[in-house]
């Protein structure tokens, strides 16, 4: 920004020669360090009484803690989790406070801790003998003090610190003003240490939890910036499913993907943050171990480069890079390669505006990112961003920008689509901001591979409409209702193996409900097949024939028709079974393996070793 602008950068006094990739200490902590969650669970008598659904709140909270530890082992096994019980008869803490029991110190979750919580949840651990209840005789301020010590005493570098408080007592120390005041002071101390309190309040039978009695004073400054504006009745619950859903929403620390300037003109910049709302969840990387010694040891992977001519080992300094151009190898130094990738500092630069109608669905190369103003980088960013958002919405425009996310990242063309706030009966449903949509370059556009002027008969179209109307999803599609069955199976087996469990079944909601489909639309599907069988194609034209494909696809289609091997499904099944029985699956061609996997409803993607493994698993489970 220039000095004449009405907005000024908070970082303008910093050394301009610093590398853009160097993070401040606070940023380094936020991005590269660990998340920590301390579960603090009330053990007063009211927490041990069944609610209207028959669930006991204390055991519901224990189940939540166990579930989060299982999730952390899968998604982020370096994060720290701890569990503290307060209001117990027994005491176990470094300060020797009465009625406070540190069940698990802040540390990475492991199998033993999960099994300990599982034993409490299943009531195999006798609660009264191990912990007991103090009948409400406890000091909430001492519990906050203990939590502060646990966070401060951790040897690990912690990025975010959060305290998950489970209770159904909305007015602690109501008869003792001094304890009540001291508890509020200790809660404020937590905030000063950067510890955020997340209250998971649960209702008592026939009595709603009210935050107004006590907790509004200590939660006022620590509410999440994206906290849903729900009514009091919506926020409190004792039902296990709803409580687990609330815990899952707060379990993952929300971090911005990038923090860069949005350049509106040569002399005007505002700060914006980008958030990734959708990200593919992948399996964790496996680790190679050596098991022949006395203990299992992880193998360290070392990469070495060897000269193809002299077989001499090379160092990184010996390596250079080349691309072929006109039959010649054009050689570059590493610094030269890096400079080729650099198109300026990270930023969003406004190019212009286009009508929303200019945006086509097929322009979207990948999922969008959510853009929100960053007031900490430039004062006035929120006002400018809000004005631009409203103007674009009223004029029905989208902004076209060049986007460099980080240093040494390729520059992309993107569209900024305005998204206005939507508030429903339960609070905010859609936040205000902009959706950043990656756009293709001119080099990325490909022609439509199939072109035909064939129009099916109206009878066939009407038969298809009948099927669609009968199988229409009336409640709409919500991806939250569908979990990846591959990941489910993978982690279910890991969990069962680690915890010595026998249940490895999963609830695969992606499987079609064939019986329900048959009952709803079986007759219409048969009618569609009958009509399609009698429909006439244009004379001398096959819609999907090789002649209607481009030349490169025509050769592929011909190759598929000429592919050797069993033609029928039964023959293919028997052929693969014989190879499996004789341990000869490796001799099968990749094409045959893919055909077989597709015939049994499995994915045919992957390398040959992966395809062979899938076939082996199929026959092993039969």
Coordinates of C-alpha atoms in Angstrom, one line a residue:
X1 CA 0.0 0.0 0.0
X2 CA 1.1 3.5 -0.6
X3 CA 1.4 6.0 2.1
X4 CA -1.5 8.0 0.7
X5 CA -3.9 5.2 1.3
X6 CA -6.4 5.4 4.1
X7 CA -5.5 1.9 5.2
X8 CA -2.1 1.1 6.5
X9 CA -0.3 -2.2 6.9
X10 CA 0.6 -3.3 10.4
X11 CA 3.7 -5.0 9.0
X12 CA 5.1 -2.0 7.1
X13 CA 8.0 -1.4 9.5
X14 CA 9.3 -5.0 9.2
X15 CA 12.5 -5.7 7.2
X16 CA 11.5 -6.0 3.6
X17 CA 14.4 -8.2 2.8
X18 CA 13.0 -11.1 4.9
X19 CA 12.0 -14.1 3.0
X20 CA 8.2 -14.3 2.6
X21 CA 8.1 -17.9 3.7
X22 CA 9.7 -17.1 7.1
X23 CA 7.0 -17.1 9.8
X24 CA 6.9 -15.2 13.0
X25 CA 7.2 -17.1 16.3
X26 CA 3.4 -16.9 16.8
X27 CA 2.7 -18.1 13.2
X28 CA 5.2 -20.9 13.5
X29 CA 3.5 -22.1 16.7
X30 CA 0.1 -21.9 15.1
X31 CA 1.0 -23.8 12.0
X32 CA 3.7 -26.3 12.9
X33 CA 3.0 -27.1 16.6
X34 CA 0.5 -29.4 18.3
X35 CA -3.1 -28.8 19.2
X36 CA -4.0 -29.6 22.8
X37 CA -7.4 -30.4 24.4
X38 CA -8.0 -31.0 28.1
X39 CA -11.3 -32.7 28.9
X40 CA -12.6 -31.6 32.2
X41 CA -15.6 -33.6 33.4
X42 CA -17.9 -32.9 36.3
X43 CA -18.5 -35.8 38.7
X44 CA -21.2 -34.4 40.9
X45 CA -24.2 -36.6 41.7
X46 CA -26.4 -34.9 39.1
X47 CA -23.9 -36.0 36.4
X48 CA -24.4 -39.6 37.5
X49 CA -28.2 -39.6 37.3
X50 CA -29.8 -40.9 34.1
X51 CA -31.4 -38.2 31.9
X52 CA -34.8 -38.4 30.1
X53 CA -33.2 -40.6 27.4
X54 CA -31.8 -43.0 30.0
X55 CA -28.2 -41.9 29.3
X56 CA -25.9 -41.0 32.2
X57 CA -24.2 -37.6 31.4
X58 CA -20.8 -38.6 33.0
X59 CA -20.5 -41.7 30.8
X60 CA -21.6 -39.7 27.8
X61 CA -18.7 -37.2 28.4
X62 CA -16.2 -40.1 28.8
X63 CA -17.4 -41.6 25.5
X64 CA -16.8 -38.2 23.9
X65 CA -13.2 -38.1 25.3
X66 CA -12.6 -41.6 24.0
X67 CA -14.0 -40.8 20.6
X68 CA -11.8 -37.7 20.2
X69 CA -8.7 -39.7 21.2
X70 CA -9.6 -42.3 18.5
X71 CA -10.0 -39.6 15.9
X72 CA -6.7 -37.9 16.9
X73 CA -4.8 -41.2 16.5
X74 CA -6.2 -41.4 13.0
X75 CA -6.0 -37.7 11.9
X76 CA -3.3 -36.1 14.0
X77 CA -1.4 -38.5 16.3
X78 CA 0.9 -35.7 17.5
X79 CA -1.8 -33.7 19.2
X80 CA -2.1 -33.7 23.0
X81 CA -5.1 -34.9 24.9
X82 CA -5.7 -35.0 28.7
X83 CA -8.7 -35.9 31.0
X84 CA -9.4 -34.3 34.4
X85 CA -12.3 -35.3 36.7
X86 CA -13.5 -32.8 39.3
X87 CA -16.0 -33.2 42.1
X88 CA -14.6 -36.6 43.0
X89 CA -14.1 -38.1 46.5
X90 CA -10.6 -39.2 45.6
X91 CA -7.9 -36.7 44.6
X92 CA -4.8 -37.0 42.3
X93 CA -3.1 -33.8 41.2
X94 CA 0.3 -32.0 41.6
X95 CA -1.2 -29.3 43.9
X96 CA -2.9 -31.7 46.2
X97 CA -6.2 -30.0 45.7
X98 CA -9.2 -31.9 47.1
X99 CA -11.8 -33.4 44.8
X100 CA -9.7 -33.1 41.6
X101 CA -8.5 -36.2 39.9
X102 CA -6.1 -36.0 36.9
X103 CA -7.0 -39.1 35.1
X104 CA -4.7 -38.6 32.1
X105 CA -2.0 -35.9 31.8
X106 CA -1.7 -33.9 28.5
X107 CA 0.1 -36.3 26.1
X108 CA -0.3 -37.9 22.8
X109 CA -3.2 -40.5 22.8
X110 CA -2.3 -44.2 22.9
X111 CA -4.0 -47.6 23.1
X112 CA -3.6 -47.8 26.9
X113 CA -5.4 -44.5 27.5
X114 CA -8.2 -45.4 25.1
X115 CA -8.7 -48.7 26.8
X116 CA -8.7 -46.9 30.2
X117 CA -11.6 -44.7 29.1
X118 CA -13.3 -47.7 27.5
X119 CA -13.2 -49.5 30.8
X120 CA -14.8 -46.6 32.5
X121 CA -17.5 -46.2 29.8
X122 CA -18.4 -49.9 29.9
X123 CA -18.4 -49.6 33.8
X124 CA -15.8 -52.3 34.1
X125 CA -14.0 -49.8 36.2
X126 CA -15.9 -49.3 39.5
X127 CA -16.5 -45.6 39.6
X128 CA -17.4 -45.4 43.3
X129 CA -14.2 -47.3 44.3
X130 CA -11.8 -45.6 42.0
X131 CA -13.1 -42.0 42.1
X132 CA -16.3 -41.6 44.0
X133 CA -18.3 -38.3 44.2
X134 CA -17.9 -35.5 46.7
X135 CA -21.6 -34.6 46.6
X136 CA -20.9 -31.2 45.0
X137 CA -18.1 -30.3 47.5
X138 CA -15.4 -28.9 45.2
X139 CA -13.8 -25.6 44.2
X140 CA -14.1 -24.7 40.5
X141 CA -11.3 -22.2 40.8
X142 CA -8.9 -24.9 41.9
X143 CA -9.9 -27.0 38.9
X144 CA -9.0 -24.0 36.6
X145 CA -5.7 -23.7 38.4
X146 CA -5.0 -27.4 37.9
X147 CA -5.8 -27.0 34.1
X148 CA -3.4 -24.0 33.9
X149 CA -0.6 -26.0 35.4
X150 CA -1.2 -29.0 33.1
X151 CA -1.0 -26.8 30.0
X152 CA 2.0 -24.9 31.4
X153 CA 3.8 -28.0 32.5
X154 CA 3.7 -29.7 29.1
X155 CA 7.2 -30.2 27.6
X156 CA 5.7 -30.2 24.1
X157 CA 5.4 -27.0 22.1
X158 CA 1.7 -26.3 21.9
X159 CA 0.0 -24.4 19.1
X160 CA -3.6 -24.1 20.5
X161 CA -4.8 -24.8 24.0
X162 CA -8.5 -25.6 24.7
X163 CA -10.4 -26.8 27.7
X164 CA -13.5 -28.9 27.0
X165 CA -15.8 -28.5 30.1
X166 CA -18.6 -31.0 30.5
X167 CA -21.2 -30.3 33.2
X168 CA -24.9 -30.0 33.9
X169 CA -24.5 -27.6 36.9
X170 CA -25.3 -24.1 35.6
X171 CA -24.8 -22.3 38.9
X172 CA -21.8 -23.6 40.8
X173 CA -21.0 -22.1 44.2
X174 CA -24.3 -20.3 44.2
X175 CA -24.3 -20.0 48.1
X176 CA -20.6 -18.9 48.4
X177 CA -19.8 -15.5 46.8
X178 CA -16.1 -15.8 47.5
X179 CA -15.7 -19.1 45.8
X180 CA -17.8 -17.9 42.9
X181 CA -15.7 -14.8 42.5
X182 CA -12.4 -16.8 42.8
X183 CA -13.6 -19.2 40.1
X184 CA -14.3 -16.3 37.7
X185 CA -10.8 -14.9 38.3
X186 CA -9.1 -18.2 37.6
X187 CA -11.1 -18.6 34.4
X188 CA -9.9 -15.1 33.3
X189 CA -6.4 -16.3 34.1
X190 CA -6.9 -19.1 31.6
X191 CA -7.7 -16.6 28.9
X192 CA -4.5 -14.6 29.7
X193 CA -2.5 -17.8 29.1
X194 CA -4.2 -18.3 25.8
X195 CA -6.4 -21.2 26.9
X196 CA -9.9 -21.2 25.4
X197 CA -12.8 -22.7 27.4
X198 CA -15.4 -24.6 25.4
X199 CA -18.5 -25.4 27.5
X200 CA -20.4 -28.5 26.7
X201 CA -23.5 -28.0 28.8
X202 CA -26.0 -30.8 29.4
X203 CA -29.5 -30.6 30.7
X204 CA -30.7 -32.1 33.9
X205 CA -34.0 -34.1 33.9
X206 CA -36.8 -31.5 33.6
X207 CA -34.4 -28.6 34.0
X208 CA -32.7 -26.7 31.1
X209 CA -29.1 -25.5 31.5
X210 CA -28.8 -21.7 31.6
X211 CA -25.5 -20.0 30.8
X212 CA -26.8 -16.7 32.2
X213 CA -26.5 -18.0 35.8
X214 CA -22.7 -18.2 35.8
X215 CA -20.9 -19.2 32.7
X216 CA -21.7 -16.2 30.5
X217 CA -19.3 -14.2 32.6
X218 CA -16.3 -16.5 31.9
X219 CA -17.2 -17.4 28.3
X220 CA -17.8 -13.9 27.1
X221 CA -14.4 -13.3 25.7
X222 CA -13.6 -16.8 24.6
X223 CA -16.5 -17.6 22.2
X224 CA -15.3 -19.0 18.8
X225 CA -15.4 -16.4 16.0
X226 CA -17.5 -18.9 14.1
X227 CA -19.8 -19.9 17.0
X228 CA -23.3 -20.6 15.8
X229 CA -25.8 -18.1 17.1
X230 CA -28.2 -20.7 18.4
X231 CA -30.8 -20.2 21.0
X232 CA -30.2 -21.4 24.5
X233 CA -32.5 -24.4 24.0
X234 CA -30.6 -25.4 20.8
X235 CA -27.2 -25.2 22.5
X236 CA -27.8 -27.5 25.5
X237 CA -28.3 -31.2 25.2
X238 CA -27.7 -34.5 26.9
X239 CA -28.3 -36.7 23.9
X240 CA -25.2 -38.6 22.9
X241 CA -25.5 -38.1 19.2
X242 CA -26.0 -34.4 19.4
X243 CA -23.2 -34.0 22.0
X244 CA -20.7 -36.0 19.8
X245 CA -21.6 -33.8 16.9
X246 CA -20.9 -30.6 18.9
X247 CA -17.6 -32.1 20.1
X248 CA -16.6 -33.0 16.5
X249 CA -17.3 -29.4 15.3
X250 CA -14.9 -28.0 17.9
X251 CA -12.4 -30.8 17.9
X252 CA -10.6 -29.6 14.8
X253 CA -8.7 -26.4 15.1
X254 CA -9.8 -24.0 12.3
X255 CA -6.7 -22.5 10.6
X256 CA -6.5 -20.3 7.6
X257 CA -4.8 -21.7 4.5
X258 CA -3.2 -18.4 3.5
X259 CA -3.0 -14.8 4.6
X260 CA -2.2 -12.4 1.7
X261 CA -3.1 -9.0 0.4
X262 CA -6.0 -8.4 -2.1
X263 CA -4.7 -5.7 -4.5
X264 CA -7.7 -3.7 -5.7
X265 CA -5.5 -1.1 -7.4
X266 CA -1.9 0.1 -7.6
X267 CA -2.3 2.1 -4.4
X268 CA -5.0 0.1 -2.5
X269 CA -4.6 -3.3 -0.7
X270 CA -6.6 -5.0 1.9
X271 CA -5.9 -8.1 3.9
X272 CA -7.7 -11.4 3.3
X273 CA -7.6 -14.9 4.7
X274 CA -8.4 -18.1 2.8
X275 CA -9.9 -21.2 4.3
X276 CA -10.2 -24.7 2.9
X277 CA -13.7 -25.9 3.4
X278 CA -13.3 -29.2 1.6
X279 CA -10.2 -31.4 1.7
X280 CA -9.7 -35.0 0.7
X281 CA -9.2 -37.2 3.7
X282 CA -6.5 -39.8 3.0
X283 CA -5.1 -42.7 4.9
X284 CA -2.2 -42.1 7.1
X285 CA 1.2 -43.0 5.7
X286 CA 2.5 -46.4 6.8
X287 CA 5.9 -46.7 8.3
X288 CA 8.5 -49.4 7.6
X289 CA 9.8 -51.2 10.7
X290 CA 12.4 -53.9 11.4
X291 CA 11.1 -56.8 13.5
X292 CA 13.9 -59.3 13.6
X293 CA 15.6 -57.7 16.6
X294 CA 14.6 -57.7 20.3
X295 CA 12.3 -54.7 19.7
X296 CA 10.4 -53.3 16.8
X297 CA 12.3 -50.4 15.4
X298 CA 11.3 -47.9 12.7
X299 CA 13.5 -47.9 9.6
X300 CA 15.0 -44.6 8.5
X301 CA 14.7 -44.0 4.8
X302 CA 17.8 -42.6 3.1
X303 CA 18.0 -41.4 -0.5
X304 CA 21.2 -41.5 -2.5
X305 CA 22.0 -40.5 -6.1
X306 CA 24.4 -42.5 -8.2
X307 CA 25.9 -41.4 -11.5
X308 CA 24.7 -43.7 -14.3
X309 CA 28.1 -43.7 -16.0
X310 CA 30.6 -43.9 -13.2
X311 CA 28.4 -45.5 -10.4
X312 CA 29.8 -42.8 -8.1
X313 CA 27.7 -41.4 -5.3
X314 CA 26.6 -37.8 -5.8
X315 CA 25.8 -35.0 -3.4
X316 CA 22.9 -32.5 -3.8
X317 CA 25.4 -29.9 -4.9
X318 CA 26.3 -32.1 -7.9
X319 CA 22.8 -32.3 -9.2
X320 CA 21.3 -30.0 -11.9
X321 CA 18.1 -30.0 -13.8
X322 CA 17.3 -30.1 -17.5
X323 CA 14.4 -30.0 -19.9
X324 CA 14.5 -31.2 -23.5
X325 CA 13.9 -28.5 -26.1
X326 CA 14.4 -29.2 -29.8
X327 CA 16.3 -32.4 -29.1
X328 CA 18.8 -30.6 -26.7
X329 CA 19.1 -30.9 -23.0
X330 CA 18.8 -27.4 -21.6
X331 CA 20.5 -27.4 -18.1
X332 CA 19.5 -25.2 -15.2
X333 CA 20.8 -24.6 -11.7
X334 CA 18.5 -25.0 -8.8
X335 CA 18.3 -21.3 -8.2
X336 CA 17.4 -20.8 -11.9
X337 CA 14.6 -23.3 -11.6
X338 CA 13.2 -21.6 -8.5
X339 CA 13.2 -18.2 -10.3
X340 CA 11.3 -19.7 -13.2
X341 CA 8.5 -20.5 -10.8
X342 CA 8.4 -17.1 -9.2
X343 CA 5.8 -14.6 -10.4
X344 CA 6.0 -12.1 -7.6
X345 CA 5.1 -12.1 -3.9
X346 CA 1.9 -13.9 -2.7
X347 CA -1.1 -11.9 -3.5
X348 CA -4.6 -11.7 -5.1
X349 CA -4.5 -9.1 -7.8
X350 CA -7.8 -7.8 -9.2
X351 CA -8.0 -8.0 -13.1
X352 CA -11.6 -7.0 -13.6
X353 CA -15.3 -8.0 -13.3
X354 CA -17.5 -10.2 -15.3
X355 CA -21.3 -11.1 -15.1
X356 CA -22.1 -14.2 -13.1
X357 CA -23.5 -15.7 -16.2
X358 CA -20.0 -15.8 -17.7
X359 CA -19.1 -18.5 -15.1
X360 CA -19.6 -22.0 -16.4
X361 CA -19.8 -25.1 -14.2
X362 CA -17.0 -26.9 -16.1
X363 CA -14.6 -24.0 -15.5
X364 CA -14.2 -25.2 -11.9
X365 CA -10.9 -27.1 -11.8
X366 CA -11.0 -28.0 -8.1
X367 CA -12.9 -27.2 -4.9
X368 CA -13.3 -23.5 -4.0
X369 CA -11.8 -21.8 -1.0
X370 CA -13.5 -19.3 1.3
X371 CA -12.2 -15.8 1.5
X372 CA -12.7 -13.5 4.5
X373 CA -11.2 -10.1 5.4
X374 CA -8.2 -9.9 7.8
X375 CA -8.3 -6.8 9.9
X376 CA -5.0 -7.7 11.6
X377 CA -3.0 -7.2 8.5
X378 CA -4.5 -3.9 7.3
X379 CA -6.8 -1.7 9.2
X380 CA -10.1 -1.1 7.4
X381 CA -10.0 -4.4 5.5
X382 CA -13.4 -5.4 6.8
X383 CA -15.1 -2.2 5.7
X384 CA -13.5 -2.3 2.2
X385 CA -14.2 -6.1 1.8
X386 CA -17.8 -5.7 2.9
X387 CA -18.4 -2.8 0.5
X388 CA -17.0 -4.7 -2.4
X389 CA -19.0 -7.8 -1.4
X390 CA -22.3 -5.9 -1.4
X391 CA -21.5 -4.0 -4.6
X392 CA -20.7 -7.3 -6.4
X393 CA -23.9 -8.9 -5.2
X394 CA -26.1 -6.0 -6.2
X395 CA -24.5 -5.7 -9.6
X396 CA -24.6 -9.5 -10.1
X397 CA -20.8 -9.6 -10.9
X398 CA -17.8 -11.8 -10.1
X399 CA -14.3 -10.6 -9.8
X400 CA -11.5 -12.1 -11.9
X401 CA -8.1 -12.1 -10.2
X402 CA -4.6 -13.6 -10.5
X403 CA -3.8 -15.7 -7.5
X404 CA -0.3 -16.5 -6.1
X405 CA -0.9 -18.4 -2.9
X406 CA 2.7 -18.7 -1.6
X407 CA 6.2 -17.9 -2.7
X408 CA 7.3 -20.3 -5.5
X409 CA 3.6 -21.3 -6.1
X410 CA 2.3 -21.2 -9.7
X411 CA 0.0 -18.3 -10.4
X412 CA -3.6 -19.2 -11.1
X413 CA -6.6 -17.4 -12.6
X414 CA -9.5 -17.4 -10.1
X415 CA -13.0 -16.0 -9.8
X416 CA -14.3 -14.4 -6.6
X417 CA -18.0 -15.1 -6.2
X418 CA -19.9 -13.1 -3.6
X419 CA -21.6 -15.1 -0.8
X420 CA -24.1 -13.2 1.3
X421 CA -24.9 -14.1 4.9
X422 CA -28.0 -16.4 5.5
X423 CA -29.6 -16.4 8.9
X424 CA -32.2 -19.0 9.8
X425 CA -34.2 -19.8 12.8
X426 CA -31.2 -21.4 14.5
X427 CA -28.8 -18.7 13.7
X428 CA -26.2 -18.2 10.9
X429 CA -26.5 -20.9 8.2
X430 CA -24.2 -19.3 5.6
X431 CA -21.4 -16.9 6.5
X432 CA -20.7 -13.7 4.4
X433 CA -17.6 -13.8 2.3
X434 CA -16.4 -14.8 -1.1
X435 CA -15.8 -18.2 -2.7
X436 CA -12.5 -18.3 -4.5
X437 CA -12.9 -20.6 -7.5
X438 CA -9.9 -21.8 -9.6
X439 CA -10.3 -21.2 -13.3
X440 CA -8.7 -22.9 -16.3
X441 CA -6.2 -21.2 -18.6
X442 CA -6.8 -21.2 -22.3
X443 CA -4.3 -24.1 -22.6
X444 CA -6.5 -26.2 -20.3
X445 CA -9.7 -26.2 -22.3
X446 CA -10.4 -29.3 -24.3
X447 CA -13.0 -29.9 -27.0
X448 CA -16.0 -32.1 -26.3
X449 CA -14.9 -35.6 -27.2
X450 CA -18.3 -36.9 -28.5
X451 CA -20.6 -34.9 -30.8
X452 CA -23.9 -36.2 -32.1
X453 CA -27.1 -34.7 -33.3
X454 CA -29.1 -37.8 -32.4
X455 CA -32.3 -37.0 -30.4
X456 CA -33.9 -39.9 -28.6
X457 CA -37.7 -40.5 -29.1
X458 CA -40.1 -38.7 -26.7
X459 CA -41.3 -42.1 -25.4
X460 CA -37.8 -43.0 -24.2
X461 CA -37.3 -39.5 -22.7
X462 CA -40.6 -39.9 -20.8
X463 CA -39.6 -43.3 -19.6
X464 CA -36.4 -41.9 -18.2
X465 CA -38.3 -39.0 -16.5
X466 CA -40.5 -41.5 -14.7
X467 CA -37.5 -43.3 -13.2
X468 CA -36.0 -40.0 -12.0
X469 CA -39.2 -38.8 -10.4
X470 CA -39.5 -42.1 -8.5
X471 CA -35.9 -42.1 -7.3
X472 CA -35.7 -38.4 -6.5
X473 CA -33.9 -37.6 -3.1
X474 CA -36.6 -35.5 -1.6
X475 CA -34.4 -34.3 1.3
X476 CA -31.6 -33.4 -1.0
X477 CA -28.0 -34.5 -1.0
X478 CA -25.9 -33.8 2.1
X479 CA -22.3 -35.1 2.0
X480 CA -22.3 -35.1 5.9
X481 CA -24.4 -38.3 5.7
X482 CA -21.9 -40.3 3.8
X483 CA -18.5 -41.4 5.2
X484 CA -15.8 -42.8 2.9
X485 CA -16.2 -46.6 3.3
X486 CA -12.6 -47.3 2.3
X487 CA -11.3 -45.1 5.2
X488 CA -14.0 -46.5 7.5
X489 CA -12.8 -50.1 6.8
X490 CA -9.1 -49.1 7.0
X491 CA -9.4 -47.4 10.4
X492 CA -11.9 -50.0 11.8
X493 CA -9.4 -52.7 11.2
X494 CA -6.6 -50.7 12.7
X495 CA -8.7 -49.9 15.8
X496 CA -9.9 -53.5 16.2
X497 CA -6.3 -54.8 15.9
X498 CA -4.8 -52.3 18.3
X499 CA -7.6 -52.7 20.9
X500 CA -8.1 -56.4 20.5
X501 CA -11.6 -56.0 19.3
X502 CA -13.4 -58.5 17.0
X503 CA -16.0 -56.2 15.4
X504 CA -14.7 -55.0 12.1
X505 CA -18.0 -54.3 10.3
X506 CA -18.7 -50.9 9.0
X507 CA -21.9 -49.1 8.0
X508 CA -21.4 -48.4 4.3
X509 CA -24.1 -45.9 3.4
X510 CA -22.9 -45.6 -0.2
X511 CA -24.4 -49.0 -1.1
X512 CA -27.6 -48.6 -3.2
X513 CA -30.8 -49.7 -1.4
X514 CA -31.7 -52.2 -4.2
X515 CA -34.9 -53.5 -2.5
X516 CA -36.2 -50.0 -2.0
X517 CA -35.2 -49.0 -5.6
X518 CA -37.0 -52.1 -6.9
X519 CA -40.2 -51.3 -4.9
X520 CA -40.3 -47.7 -6.0
X521 CA -39.2 -47.9 -9.6
X522 CA -38.8 -51.6 -10.7
X523 CA -41.6 -51.4 -13.2
X524 CA -40.4 -48.1 -14.6
X525 CA -36.9 -49.4 -15.0
X526 CA -38.1 -52.4 -16.9
X527 CA -40.3 -50.2 -19.1
X528 CA -37.3 -48.0 -19.9
X529 CA -35.3 -51.1 -21.0
X530 CA -38.2 -52.3 -23.2
X531 CA -38.5 -48.9 -24.9
X532 CA -34.7 -48.5 -25.3
X533 CA -34.6 -52.0 -26.9
X534 CA -37.1 -51.0 -29.6
X535 CA -35.8 -47.4 -30.2
X536 CA -34.4 -46.8 -33.6
X537 CA -31.0 -45.1 -34.1
X538 CA -30.3 -43.0 -37.2
X539 CA -29.5 -45.1 -40.1
X540 CA -25.9 -46.1 -40.4
X541 CA -24.9 -44.4 -37.1
X542 CA -23.8 -45.9 -33.8
X543 CA -23.9 -43.1 -31.1
X544 CA -20.9 -44.6 -29.2
X545 CA -19.1 -46.2 -32.1
X546 CA -15.4 -45.6 -32.6
X547 CA -16.1 -43.5 -35.7
X548 CA -17.8 -40.9 -33.6
X549 CA -14.8 -40.5 -31.3
X550 CA -11.6 -38.5 -32.0
X551 CA -8.8 -40.4 -33.6
X552 CA -6.8 -40.9 -30.3
X553 CA -9.9 -42.2 -28.5
X554 CA -10.8 -44.4 -31.5
X555 CA -7.6 -46.2 -31.2
X556 CA -8.2 -46.7 -27.5
X557 CA -11.6 -48.1 -28.1
X558 CA -10.2 -50.5 -30.8
X559 CA -7.6 -51.7 -28.3
X560 CA -10.3 -52.4 -25.7
X561 CA -12.3 -54.4 -28.2
X562 CA -9.1 -56.4 -29.2
X563 CA -8.1 -57.0 -25.6
X564 CA -7.5 -60.8 -25.2
X565 CA -8.9 -62.8 -22.3
X566 CA -12.2 -64.3 -21.2
X567 CA -15.2 -62.5 -22.5
X568 CA -17.9 -63.6 -20.2
X569 CA -18.2 -62.8 -16.5
X570 CA -18.4 -66.5 -15.5
X571 CA -15.3 -67.4 -17.5
X572 CA -13.4 -64.4 -16.2
X573 CA -14.4 -65.3 -12.6
X574 CA -13.2 -68.9 -13.1
X575 CA -10.0 -67.8 -14.8
X576 CA -9.1 -65.5 -11.9
X577 CA -10.0 -68.1 -9.3
X578 CA -7.7 -70.6 -11.0
X579 CA -4.8 -68.1 -11.0
X580 CA -5.5 -67.3 -7.3
X581 CA -5.5 -71.0 -6.3
X582 CA -2.2 -71.6 -8.2
X583 CA -0.6 -68.4 -6.9
X584 CA -0.3 -67.0 -10.4
X585 CA -2.2 -63.7 -10.1
X586 CA 1.0 -61.8 -10.9
X587 CA 0.9 -63.4 -14.4
X588 CA -2.5 -61.8 -15.2
X589 CA -2.4 -58.7 -17.3
X590 CA -3.4 -55.3 -15.8
X591 CA -6.3 -55.1 -18.2
X592 CA -7.6 -58.5 -17.1
X593 CA -7.3 -57.5 -13.4
X594 CA -9.1 -54.3 -14.0
X595 CA -11.9 -56.1 -15.9
X596 CA -12.4 -58.6 -13.1
X597 CA -12.4 -55.9 -10.3
X598 CA -14.9 -53.8 -12.2
X599 CA -17.1 -56.9 -12.7
X600 CA -17.3 -57.4 -8.9
X601 CA -18.0 -53.8 -8.2
X602 CA -14.5 -52.8 -7.0
X603 CA -12.3 -49.9 -8.3
X604 CA -10.0 -50.8 -11.1
X605 CA -7.5 -48.0 -10.5
X606 CA -4.0 -48.4 -9.1
X607 CA -0.8 -50.1 -9.9
X608 CA -0.6 -53.8 -10.7
X609 CA 0.5 -54.8 -7.2
X610 CA -2.5 -53.0 -5.8
X611 CA -4.8 -54.6 -8.2
X612 CA -3.4 -58.1 -7.4
X613 CA -3.8 -57.3 -3.7
X614 CA -7.5 -56.4 -4.2
X615 CA -8.1 -59.6 -6.0
X616 CA -6.4 -61.6 -3.3
X617 CA -8.5 -60.0 -0.6
X618 CA -11.7 -60.7 -2.6
X619 CA -11.0 -64.5 -2.8
X620 CA -9.6 -64.6 0.7
X621 CA -12.9 -63.3 2.1
X622 CA -15.1 -65.6 0.1

